[in-house]
Tab-separated table of C-alpha atoms and ligand atoms in Angstrom:
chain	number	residue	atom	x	y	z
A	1	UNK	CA	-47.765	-67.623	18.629
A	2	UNK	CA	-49.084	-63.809	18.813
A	3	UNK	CA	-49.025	-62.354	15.361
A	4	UNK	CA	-48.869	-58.681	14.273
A	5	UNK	CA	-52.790	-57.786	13.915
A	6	UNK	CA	-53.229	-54.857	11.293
A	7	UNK	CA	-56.666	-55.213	11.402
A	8	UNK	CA	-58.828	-51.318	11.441
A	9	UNK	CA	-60.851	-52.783	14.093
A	10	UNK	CA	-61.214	-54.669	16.293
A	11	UNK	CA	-57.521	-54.622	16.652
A	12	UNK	CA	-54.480	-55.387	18.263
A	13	UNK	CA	-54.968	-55.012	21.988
A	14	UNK	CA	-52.038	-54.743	24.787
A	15	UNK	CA	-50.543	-58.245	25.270
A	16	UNK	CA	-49.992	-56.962	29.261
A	17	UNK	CA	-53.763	-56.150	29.318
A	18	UNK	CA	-54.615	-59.415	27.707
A	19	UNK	CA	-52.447	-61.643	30.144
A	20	UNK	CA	-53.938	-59.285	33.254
A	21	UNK	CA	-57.424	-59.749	31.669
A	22	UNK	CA	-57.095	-63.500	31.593
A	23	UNK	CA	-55.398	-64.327	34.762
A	24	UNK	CA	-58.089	-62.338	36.665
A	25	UNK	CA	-61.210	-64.296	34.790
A	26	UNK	CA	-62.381	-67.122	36.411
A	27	UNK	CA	-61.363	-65.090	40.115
A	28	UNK	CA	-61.851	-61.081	39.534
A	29	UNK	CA	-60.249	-59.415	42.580
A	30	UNK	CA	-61.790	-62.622	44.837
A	31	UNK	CA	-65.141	-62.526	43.862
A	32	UNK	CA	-65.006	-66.161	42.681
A	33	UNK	CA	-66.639	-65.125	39.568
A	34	UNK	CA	-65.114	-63.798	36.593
A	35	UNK	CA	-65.980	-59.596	35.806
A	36	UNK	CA	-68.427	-60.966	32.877
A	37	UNK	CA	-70.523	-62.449	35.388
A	38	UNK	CA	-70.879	-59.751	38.535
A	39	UNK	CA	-73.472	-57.168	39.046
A	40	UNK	CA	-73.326	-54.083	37.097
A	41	UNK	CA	-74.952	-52.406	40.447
A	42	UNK	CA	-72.830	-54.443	42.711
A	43	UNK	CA	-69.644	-52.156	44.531
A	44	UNK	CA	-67.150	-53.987	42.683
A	45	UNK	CA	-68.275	-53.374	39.677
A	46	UNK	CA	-69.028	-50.099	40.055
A	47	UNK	CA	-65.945	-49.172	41.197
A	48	UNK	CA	-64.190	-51.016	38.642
A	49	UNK	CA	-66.501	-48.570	35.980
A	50	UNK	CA	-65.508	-45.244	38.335
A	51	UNK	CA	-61.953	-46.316	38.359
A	52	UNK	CA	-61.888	-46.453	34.378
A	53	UNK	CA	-63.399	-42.883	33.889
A	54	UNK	CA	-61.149	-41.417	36.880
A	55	UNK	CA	-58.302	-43.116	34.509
A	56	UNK	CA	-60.058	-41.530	31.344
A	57	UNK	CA	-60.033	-37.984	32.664
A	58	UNK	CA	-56.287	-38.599	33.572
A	59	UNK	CA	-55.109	-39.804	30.467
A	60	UNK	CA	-56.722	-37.520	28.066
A	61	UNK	CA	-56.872	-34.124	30.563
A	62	UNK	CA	-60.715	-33.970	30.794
A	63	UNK	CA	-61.943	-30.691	32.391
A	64	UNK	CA	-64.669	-30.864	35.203
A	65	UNK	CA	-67.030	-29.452	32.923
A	66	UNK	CA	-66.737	-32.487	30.679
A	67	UNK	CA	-68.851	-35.326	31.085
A	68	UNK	CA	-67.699	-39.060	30.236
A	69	UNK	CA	-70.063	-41.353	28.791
A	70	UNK	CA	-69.770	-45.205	28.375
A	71	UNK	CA	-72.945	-46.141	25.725
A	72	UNK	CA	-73.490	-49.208	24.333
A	73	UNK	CA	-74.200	-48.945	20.292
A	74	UNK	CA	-70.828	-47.808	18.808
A	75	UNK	CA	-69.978	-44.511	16.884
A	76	UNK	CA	-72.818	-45.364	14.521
A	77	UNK	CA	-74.729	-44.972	17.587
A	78	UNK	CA	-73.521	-41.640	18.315
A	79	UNK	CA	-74.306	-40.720	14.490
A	80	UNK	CA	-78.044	-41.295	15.402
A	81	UNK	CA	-77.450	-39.628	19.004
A	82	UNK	CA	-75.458	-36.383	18.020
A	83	UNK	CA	-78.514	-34.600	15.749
A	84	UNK	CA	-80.952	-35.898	18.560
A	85	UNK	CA	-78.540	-34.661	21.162
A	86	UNK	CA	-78.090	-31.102	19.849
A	87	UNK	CA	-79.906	-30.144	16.504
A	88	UNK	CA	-84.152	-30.003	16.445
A	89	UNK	CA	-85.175	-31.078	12.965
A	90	UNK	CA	-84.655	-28.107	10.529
A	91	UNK	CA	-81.876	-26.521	12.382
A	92	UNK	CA	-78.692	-26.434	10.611
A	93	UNK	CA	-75.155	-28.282	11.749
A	94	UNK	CA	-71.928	-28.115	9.799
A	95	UNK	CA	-70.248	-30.770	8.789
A	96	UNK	CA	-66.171	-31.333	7.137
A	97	UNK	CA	-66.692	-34.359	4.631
A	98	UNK	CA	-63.191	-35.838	4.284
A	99	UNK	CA	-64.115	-39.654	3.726
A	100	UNK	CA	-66.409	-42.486	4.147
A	101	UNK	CA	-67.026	-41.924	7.659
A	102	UNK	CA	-68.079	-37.936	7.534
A	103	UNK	CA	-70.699	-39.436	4.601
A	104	UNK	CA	-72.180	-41.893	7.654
A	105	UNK	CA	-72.149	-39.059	9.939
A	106	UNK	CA	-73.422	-36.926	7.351
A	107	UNK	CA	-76.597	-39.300	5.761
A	108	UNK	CA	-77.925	-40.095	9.438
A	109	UNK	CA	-77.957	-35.929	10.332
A	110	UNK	CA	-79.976	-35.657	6.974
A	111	UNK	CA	-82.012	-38.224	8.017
A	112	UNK	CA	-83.048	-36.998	10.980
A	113	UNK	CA	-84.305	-33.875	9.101
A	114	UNK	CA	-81.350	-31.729	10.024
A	115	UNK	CA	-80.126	-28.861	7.451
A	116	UNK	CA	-76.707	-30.098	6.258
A	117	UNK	CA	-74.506	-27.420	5.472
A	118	UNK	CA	-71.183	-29.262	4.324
A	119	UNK	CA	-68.346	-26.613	4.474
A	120	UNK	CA	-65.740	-28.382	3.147
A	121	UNK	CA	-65.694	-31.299	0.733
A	122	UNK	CA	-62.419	-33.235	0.214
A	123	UNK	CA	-64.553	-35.805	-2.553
A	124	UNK	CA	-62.215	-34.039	-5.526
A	125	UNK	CA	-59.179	-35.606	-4.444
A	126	UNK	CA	-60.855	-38.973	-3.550
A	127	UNK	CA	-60.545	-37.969	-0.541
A	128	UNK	CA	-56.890	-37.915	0.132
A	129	UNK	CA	-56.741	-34.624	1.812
A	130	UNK	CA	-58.116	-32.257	4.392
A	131	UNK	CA	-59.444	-28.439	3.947
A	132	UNK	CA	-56.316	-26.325	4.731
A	133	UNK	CA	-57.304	-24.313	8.005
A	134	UNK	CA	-59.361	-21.201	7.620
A	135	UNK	CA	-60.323	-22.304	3.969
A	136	UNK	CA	-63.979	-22.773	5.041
A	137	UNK	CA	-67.134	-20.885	7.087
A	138	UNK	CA	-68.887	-22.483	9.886
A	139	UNK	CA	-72.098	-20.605	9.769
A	140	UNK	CA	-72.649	-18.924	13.123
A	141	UNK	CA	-76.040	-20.606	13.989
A	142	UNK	CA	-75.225	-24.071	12.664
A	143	UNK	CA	-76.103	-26.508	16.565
A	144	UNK	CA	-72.734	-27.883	15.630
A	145	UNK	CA	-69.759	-28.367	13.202
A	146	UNK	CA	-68.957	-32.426	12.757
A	147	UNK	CA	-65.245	-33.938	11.758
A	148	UNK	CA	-63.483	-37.197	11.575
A	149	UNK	CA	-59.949	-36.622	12.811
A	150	UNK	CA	-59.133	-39.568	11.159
A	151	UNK	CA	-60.708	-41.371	8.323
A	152	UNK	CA	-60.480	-44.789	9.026
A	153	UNK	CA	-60.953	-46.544	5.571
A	154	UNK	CA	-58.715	-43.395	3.462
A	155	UNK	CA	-56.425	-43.277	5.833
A	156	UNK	CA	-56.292	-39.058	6.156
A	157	UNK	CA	-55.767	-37.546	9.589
A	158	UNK	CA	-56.448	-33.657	10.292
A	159	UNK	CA	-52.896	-32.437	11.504
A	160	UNK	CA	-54.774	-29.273	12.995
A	161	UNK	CA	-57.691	-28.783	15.000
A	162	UNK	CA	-60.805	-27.554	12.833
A	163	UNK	CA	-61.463	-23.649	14.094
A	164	UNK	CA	-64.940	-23.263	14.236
A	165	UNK	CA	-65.358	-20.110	16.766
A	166	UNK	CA	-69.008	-20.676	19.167
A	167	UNK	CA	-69.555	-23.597	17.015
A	168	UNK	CA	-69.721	-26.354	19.191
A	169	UNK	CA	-67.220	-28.409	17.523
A	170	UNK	CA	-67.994	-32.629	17.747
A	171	UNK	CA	-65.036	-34.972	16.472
A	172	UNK	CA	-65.830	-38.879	15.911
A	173	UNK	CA	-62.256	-39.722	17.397
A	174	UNK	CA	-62.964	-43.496	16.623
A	175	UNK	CA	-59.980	-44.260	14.855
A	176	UNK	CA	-57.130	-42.122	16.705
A	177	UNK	CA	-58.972	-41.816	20.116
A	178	UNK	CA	-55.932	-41.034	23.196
A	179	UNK	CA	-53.558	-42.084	19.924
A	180	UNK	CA	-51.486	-38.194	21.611
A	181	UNK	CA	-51.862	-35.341	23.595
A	182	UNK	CA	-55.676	-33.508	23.013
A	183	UNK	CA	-56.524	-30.604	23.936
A	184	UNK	CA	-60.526	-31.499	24.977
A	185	UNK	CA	-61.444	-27.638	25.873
A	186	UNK	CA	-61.238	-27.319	21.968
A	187	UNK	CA	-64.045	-29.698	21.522
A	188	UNK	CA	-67.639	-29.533	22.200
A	189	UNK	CA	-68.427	-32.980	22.036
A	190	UNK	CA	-65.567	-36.053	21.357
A	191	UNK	CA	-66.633	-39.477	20.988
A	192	UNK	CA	-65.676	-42.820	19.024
A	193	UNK	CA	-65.919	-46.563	19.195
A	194	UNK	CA	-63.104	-48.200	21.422
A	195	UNK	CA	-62.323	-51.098	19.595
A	196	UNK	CA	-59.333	-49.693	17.927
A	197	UNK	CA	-56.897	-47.825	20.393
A	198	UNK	CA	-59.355	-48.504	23.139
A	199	UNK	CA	-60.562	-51.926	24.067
A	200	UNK	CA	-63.243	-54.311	22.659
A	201	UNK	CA	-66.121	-53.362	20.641
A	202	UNK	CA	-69.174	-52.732	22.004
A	203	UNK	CA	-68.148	-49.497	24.037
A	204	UNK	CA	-68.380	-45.746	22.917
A	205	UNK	CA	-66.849	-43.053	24.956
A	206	UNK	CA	-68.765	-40.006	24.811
A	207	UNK	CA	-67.128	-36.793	26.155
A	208	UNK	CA	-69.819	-34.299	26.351
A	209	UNK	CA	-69.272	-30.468	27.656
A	210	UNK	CA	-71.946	-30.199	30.475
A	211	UNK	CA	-73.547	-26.929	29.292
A	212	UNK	CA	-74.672	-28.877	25.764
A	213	UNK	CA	-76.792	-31.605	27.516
A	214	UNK	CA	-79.900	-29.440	27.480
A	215	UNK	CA	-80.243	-29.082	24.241
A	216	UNK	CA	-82.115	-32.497	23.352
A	217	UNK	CA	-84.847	-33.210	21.364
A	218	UNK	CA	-87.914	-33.186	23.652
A	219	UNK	CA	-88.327	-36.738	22.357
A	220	UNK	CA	-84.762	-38.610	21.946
A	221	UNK	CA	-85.341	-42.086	23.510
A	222	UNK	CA	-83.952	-42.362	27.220
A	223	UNK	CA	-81.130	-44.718	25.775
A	224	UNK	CA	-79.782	-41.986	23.415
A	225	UNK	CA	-79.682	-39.387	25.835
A	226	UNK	CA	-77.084	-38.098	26.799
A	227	UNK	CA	-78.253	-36.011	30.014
A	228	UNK	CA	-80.149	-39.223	30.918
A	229	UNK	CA	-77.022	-41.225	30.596
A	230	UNK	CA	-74.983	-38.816	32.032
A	231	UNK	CA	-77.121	-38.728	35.432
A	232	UNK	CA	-77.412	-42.595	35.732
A	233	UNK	CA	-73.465	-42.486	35.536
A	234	UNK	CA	-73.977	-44.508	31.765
A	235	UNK	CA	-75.651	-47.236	33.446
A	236	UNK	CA	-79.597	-46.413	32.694
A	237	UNK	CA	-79.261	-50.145	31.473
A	238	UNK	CA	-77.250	-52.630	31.889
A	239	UNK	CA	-73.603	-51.203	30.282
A	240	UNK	CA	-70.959	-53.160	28.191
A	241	UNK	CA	-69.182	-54.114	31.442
A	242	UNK	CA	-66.279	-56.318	29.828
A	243	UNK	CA	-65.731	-53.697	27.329
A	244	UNK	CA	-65.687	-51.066	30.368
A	245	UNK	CA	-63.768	-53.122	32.993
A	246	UNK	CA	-61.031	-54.013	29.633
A	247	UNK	CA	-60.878	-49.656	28.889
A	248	UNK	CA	-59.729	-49.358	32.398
A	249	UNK	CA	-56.388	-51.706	32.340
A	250	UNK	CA	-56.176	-50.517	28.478
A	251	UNK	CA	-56.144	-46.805	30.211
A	252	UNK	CA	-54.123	-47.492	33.063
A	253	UNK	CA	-51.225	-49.116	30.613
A	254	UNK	CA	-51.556	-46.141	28.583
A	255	UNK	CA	-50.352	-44.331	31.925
A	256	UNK	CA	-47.657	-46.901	32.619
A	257	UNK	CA	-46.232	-46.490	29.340
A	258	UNK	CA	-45.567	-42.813	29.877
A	259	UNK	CA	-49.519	-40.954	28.952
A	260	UNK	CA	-49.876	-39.354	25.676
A	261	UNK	CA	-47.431	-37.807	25.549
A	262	UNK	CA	-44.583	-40.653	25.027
A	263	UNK	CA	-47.807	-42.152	23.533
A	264	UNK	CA	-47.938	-39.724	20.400
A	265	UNK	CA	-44.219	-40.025	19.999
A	266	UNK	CA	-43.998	-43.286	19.588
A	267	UNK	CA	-46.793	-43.212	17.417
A	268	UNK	CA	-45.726	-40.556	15.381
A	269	UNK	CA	-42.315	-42.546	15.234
A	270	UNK	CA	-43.852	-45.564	14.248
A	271	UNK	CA	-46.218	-44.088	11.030
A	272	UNK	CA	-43.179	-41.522	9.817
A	273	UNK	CA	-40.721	-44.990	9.332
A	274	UNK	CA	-43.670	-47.022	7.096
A	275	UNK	CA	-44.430	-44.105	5.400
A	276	UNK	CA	-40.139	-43.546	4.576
A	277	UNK	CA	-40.228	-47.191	3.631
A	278	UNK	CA	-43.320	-47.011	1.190
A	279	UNK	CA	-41.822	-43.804	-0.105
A	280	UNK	CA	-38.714	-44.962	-0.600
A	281	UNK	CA	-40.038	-47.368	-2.951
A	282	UNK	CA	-41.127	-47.186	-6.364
A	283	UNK	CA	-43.022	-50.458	-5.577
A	284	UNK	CA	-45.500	-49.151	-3.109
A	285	UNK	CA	-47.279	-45.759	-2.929
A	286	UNK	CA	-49.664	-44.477	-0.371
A	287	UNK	CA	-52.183	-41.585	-2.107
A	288	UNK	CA	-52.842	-39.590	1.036
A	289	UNK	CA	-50.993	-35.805	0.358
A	290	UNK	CA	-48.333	-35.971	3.356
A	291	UNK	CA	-49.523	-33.320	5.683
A	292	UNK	CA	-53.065	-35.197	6.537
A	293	UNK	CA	-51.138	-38.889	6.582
A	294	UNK	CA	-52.924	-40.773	9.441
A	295	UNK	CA	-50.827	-41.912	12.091
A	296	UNK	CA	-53.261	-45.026	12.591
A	297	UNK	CA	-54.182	-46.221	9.357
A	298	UNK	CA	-51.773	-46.600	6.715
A	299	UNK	CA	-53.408	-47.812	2.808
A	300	UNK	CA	-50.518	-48.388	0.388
A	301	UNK	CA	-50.899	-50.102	-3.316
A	302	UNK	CA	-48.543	-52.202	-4.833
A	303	UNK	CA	-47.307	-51.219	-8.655
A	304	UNK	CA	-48.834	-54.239	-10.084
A	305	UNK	CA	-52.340	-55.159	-8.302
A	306	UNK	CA	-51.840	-59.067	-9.430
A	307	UNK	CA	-49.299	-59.554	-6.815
A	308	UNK	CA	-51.476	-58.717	-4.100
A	309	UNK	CA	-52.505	-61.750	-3.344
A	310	UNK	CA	-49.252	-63.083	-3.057
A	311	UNK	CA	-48.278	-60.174	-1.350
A	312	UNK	CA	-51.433	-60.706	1.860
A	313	UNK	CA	-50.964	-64.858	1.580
A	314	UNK	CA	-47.143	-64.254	2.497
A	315	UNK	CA	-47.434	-61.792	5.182
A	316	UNK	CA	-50.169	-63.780	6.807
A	317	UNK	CA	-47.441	-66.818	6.566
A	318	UNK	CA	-44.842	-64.142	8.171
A	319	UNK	CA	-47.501	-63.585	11.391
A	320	UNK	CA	-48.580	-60.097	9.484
A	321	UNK	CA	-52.453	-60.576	9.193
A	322	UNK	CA	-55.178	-58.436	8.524
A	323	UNK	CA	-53.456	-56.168	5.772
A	324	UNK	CA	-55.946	-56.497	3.017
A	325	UNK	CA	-57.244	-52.672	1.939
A	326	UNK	CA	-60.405	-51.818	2.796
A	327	UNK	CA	-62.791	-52.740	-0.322
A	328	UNK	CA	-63.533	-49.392	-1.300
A	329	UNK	CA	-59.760	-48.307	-1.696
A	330	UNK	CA	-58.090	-51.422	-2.786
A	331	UNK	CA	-54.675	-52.511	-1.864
A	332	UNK	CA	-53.319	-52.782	1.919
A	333	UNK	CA	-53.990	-51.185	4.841
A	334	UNK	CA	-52.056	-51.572	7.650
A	335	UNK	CA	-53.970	-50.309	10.891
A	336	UNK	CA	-50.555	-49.253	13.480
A	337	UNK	CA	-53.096	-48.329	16.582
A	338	UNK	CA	-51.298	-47.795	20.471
A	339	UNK	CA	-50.907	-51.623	20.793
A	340	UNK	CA	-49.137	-51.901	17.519
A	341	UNK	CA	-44.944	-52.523	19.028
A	342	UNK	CA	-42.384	-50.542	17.206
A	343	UNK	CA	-41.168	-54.439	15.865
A	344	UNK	CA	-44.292	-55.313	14.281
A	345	UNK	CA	-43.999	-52.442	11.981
A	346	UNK	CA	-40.213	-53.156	11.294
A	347	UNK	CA	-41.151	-56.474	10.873
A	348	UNK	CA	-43.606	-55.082	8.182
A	349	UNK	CA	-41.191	-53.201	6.242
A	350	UNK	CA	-38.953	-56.002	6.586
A	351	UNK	CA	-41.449	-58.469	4.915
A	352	UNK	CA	-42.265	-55.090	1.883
A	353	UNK	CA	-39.027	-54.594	1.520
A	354	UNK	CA	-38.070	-58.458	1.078
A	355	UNK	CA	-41.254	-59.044	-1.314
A	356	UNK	CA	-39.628	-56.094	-3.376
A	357	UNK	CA	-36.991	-57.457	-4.007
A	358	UNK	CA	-38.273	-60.970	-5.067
A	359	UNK	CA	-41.247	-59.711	-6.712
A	360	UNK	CA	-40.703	-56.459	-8.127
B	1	LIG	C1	-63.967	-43.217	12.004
B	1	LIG	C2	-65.022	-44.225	12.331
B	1	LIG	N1	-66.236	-43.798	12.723
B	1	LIG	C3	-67.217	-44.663	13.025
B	1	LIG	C4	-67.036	-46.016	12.955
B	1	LIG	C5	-68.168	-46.941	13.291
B	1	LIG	O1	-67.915	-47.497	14.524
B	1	LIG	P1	-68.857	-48.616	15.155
B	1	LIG	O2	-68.643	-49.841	14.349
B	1	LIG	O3	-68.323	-48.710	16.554
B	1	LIG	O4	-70.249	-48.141	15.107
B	1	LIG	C6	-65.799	-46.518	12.564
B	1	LIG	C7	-65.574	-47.983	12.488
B	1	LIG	O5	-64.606	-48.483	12.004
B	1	LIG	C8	-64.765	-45.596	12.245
B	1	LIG	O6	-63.574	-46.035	11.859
């Protein structure tokens, strides 16, 4: 029996793309060999890898002046690549701190010797809220202004694009990556772990405009590179090839599905009815302010913390798993990425409304 998965990640994936992925393993397109065991140089594969970025550019409207990087190494990678990538040490970058994933961002810029400005700090309200737009300065000769669209662990997602004029801007989509429509000309550099809307882990998709590549550190290592990796097509080394050949089918059932369009709708659709439910409770409460409510990840308390064990042991016995908060927030957390189906969240407000009314 498939359950619901509300894990943050790795998460639910496609069933379509799972049955696809495991009819085709032991014979990928009549190789005899599955795709974990070809050539990363061979044609196949290599087409397979050109096929998922063509399907990339599709789905998410990448200009030609973007580049499309898949690294190895996860966001955290790209937290260690961005300063190397575009900020010498003493040079100053921006940065919007609205969570526990801006600090990561944040501490390995530092580290790196980079001059943090942080324009906007959302750490008064426990960070259950984003800057309104226009209520901070990006200073004109910071290398770049950082974001996290969407804070994984508070559950707070930017409903507006950060304006940071000739500011490159760079957004660690991780969380909400192709969860709707994007407009990528806004962005300097977009980037973000696939194992959540995406595909397994061990994949980052870097989207790089072309005329920031030269600004590297003369001595970033080859592997963090972006130019480098951008003119051996990602495959310097040998790439996450499962994790690359899995993006493609997860990208071309994005397409078959309608795009991002009917992707952010349904989305959208799926986040405003668990947020009705949990406010339409006295039971449950979610402390994000309702204009920067994440569409992906959805924390909610219960009124009286001892029943929370009950609560998790009962939904895991209903097929719900994975709903246990993250540690530093407490409570639930139900993760509602692209794969999530409209019925596994009515079947979770079924299950909250039921426990209500037993347990309340
Ligand atoms: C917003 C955000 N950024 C970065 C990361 C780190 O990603 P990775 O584990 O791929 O390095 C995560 C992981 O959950 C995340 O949610």
């Amino acid at each position: 029996m498939r359950v619901y998965n509300f894990s943050a990640g790795p998460a639910q994936l496609p069933l379509p793309v799972l049955k696809q992925a495991a009819a085709e393993l032991t014979d990928w397109q009549g190789s005899g060999m599955s795709v974990l065991e070809v050539s990363h140089r061979g044609k196949d594969f290599v087409a397979c890898a050109a096929d998922a970025e063509a399907a990339f550019r599709r789905v998410a409207g990448v200009p030609d002046n973007y580049r499309v990087l898949f690294l190895a190494g996860g966001a955290t990678g790209q937290f260690s690549a961005i300063p190397m990538n575009l900020a010498a040490p003493g040079a100053t970058a921006a940065f919007i701190n609205t969570g526990q994933w801006s600090k990561k961002a944040i501490k390995e810029a530092a580290r790196q010797g980079v001059n943090v400005v942080t324009v906007a700090d959302e750490s008064a309200s426990s960070y259950t809220t984003t800057p309104e737009p226009g209520s901070f300065t990006v200073p004109a000769d910071a290398a770049y202004l950082h974001y996290t669209p969407n804070e994984t662990i508070g559950g707070v997602e930017f409903p507006y694009v950060p304006d940071a004029d000739d500011v490159p801007l760079v957004a660690d989509f991780s969380s909400t990556y192709l969860s709707r429509a994007i407009d990528v000309e806004r962005f300097g550099v977009i980037y973000g772990g696939a194992q959540k809307n995406l595909g397994p882990a061990g994949l980052a998709i870097v989207v790089v405009r072309e005329d920031l590549l030269d600004r590297a550190r003369p001595d970033v290592p080859a592997i963090w590179d972006w130019k480098v990796m951008a003119g051996a097509d990602s495959m310097l080394n040998t790439p996450p090839t499962f994790s690359i050949y899995l993006l493609g089918l997860i990208l071309h059932w994005i397409e078959s599905t309608g795009g991002l369009e009917a992707m952010g709708e349904r989305n959208r659709a799926k986040a405003e009815r668990l947020y009705a439910a949990i406010d339409a409770s006295d039971f449950y409460t979610n402390p994000v302010e309702p204009r920067s409510r994440s569409w992906m990840n959805i924390p909610f308390t219960l009124a009286d913390p001892a029943l929370d064990a009950d609560f998790l042991a009962g939904a895991d016995a209903a097929g719900l798993t994975n709903l246990k908060g993250h540690r530093s927030v407490g409570g639930m957390r139900a993760s509602i990425y692209n794969a999530m189906p409209d019925d596994g969240v009515t079947a979770l407000i079924d299950y909250m409304t039921e426990f209500e009314r037993t347990r309340a």
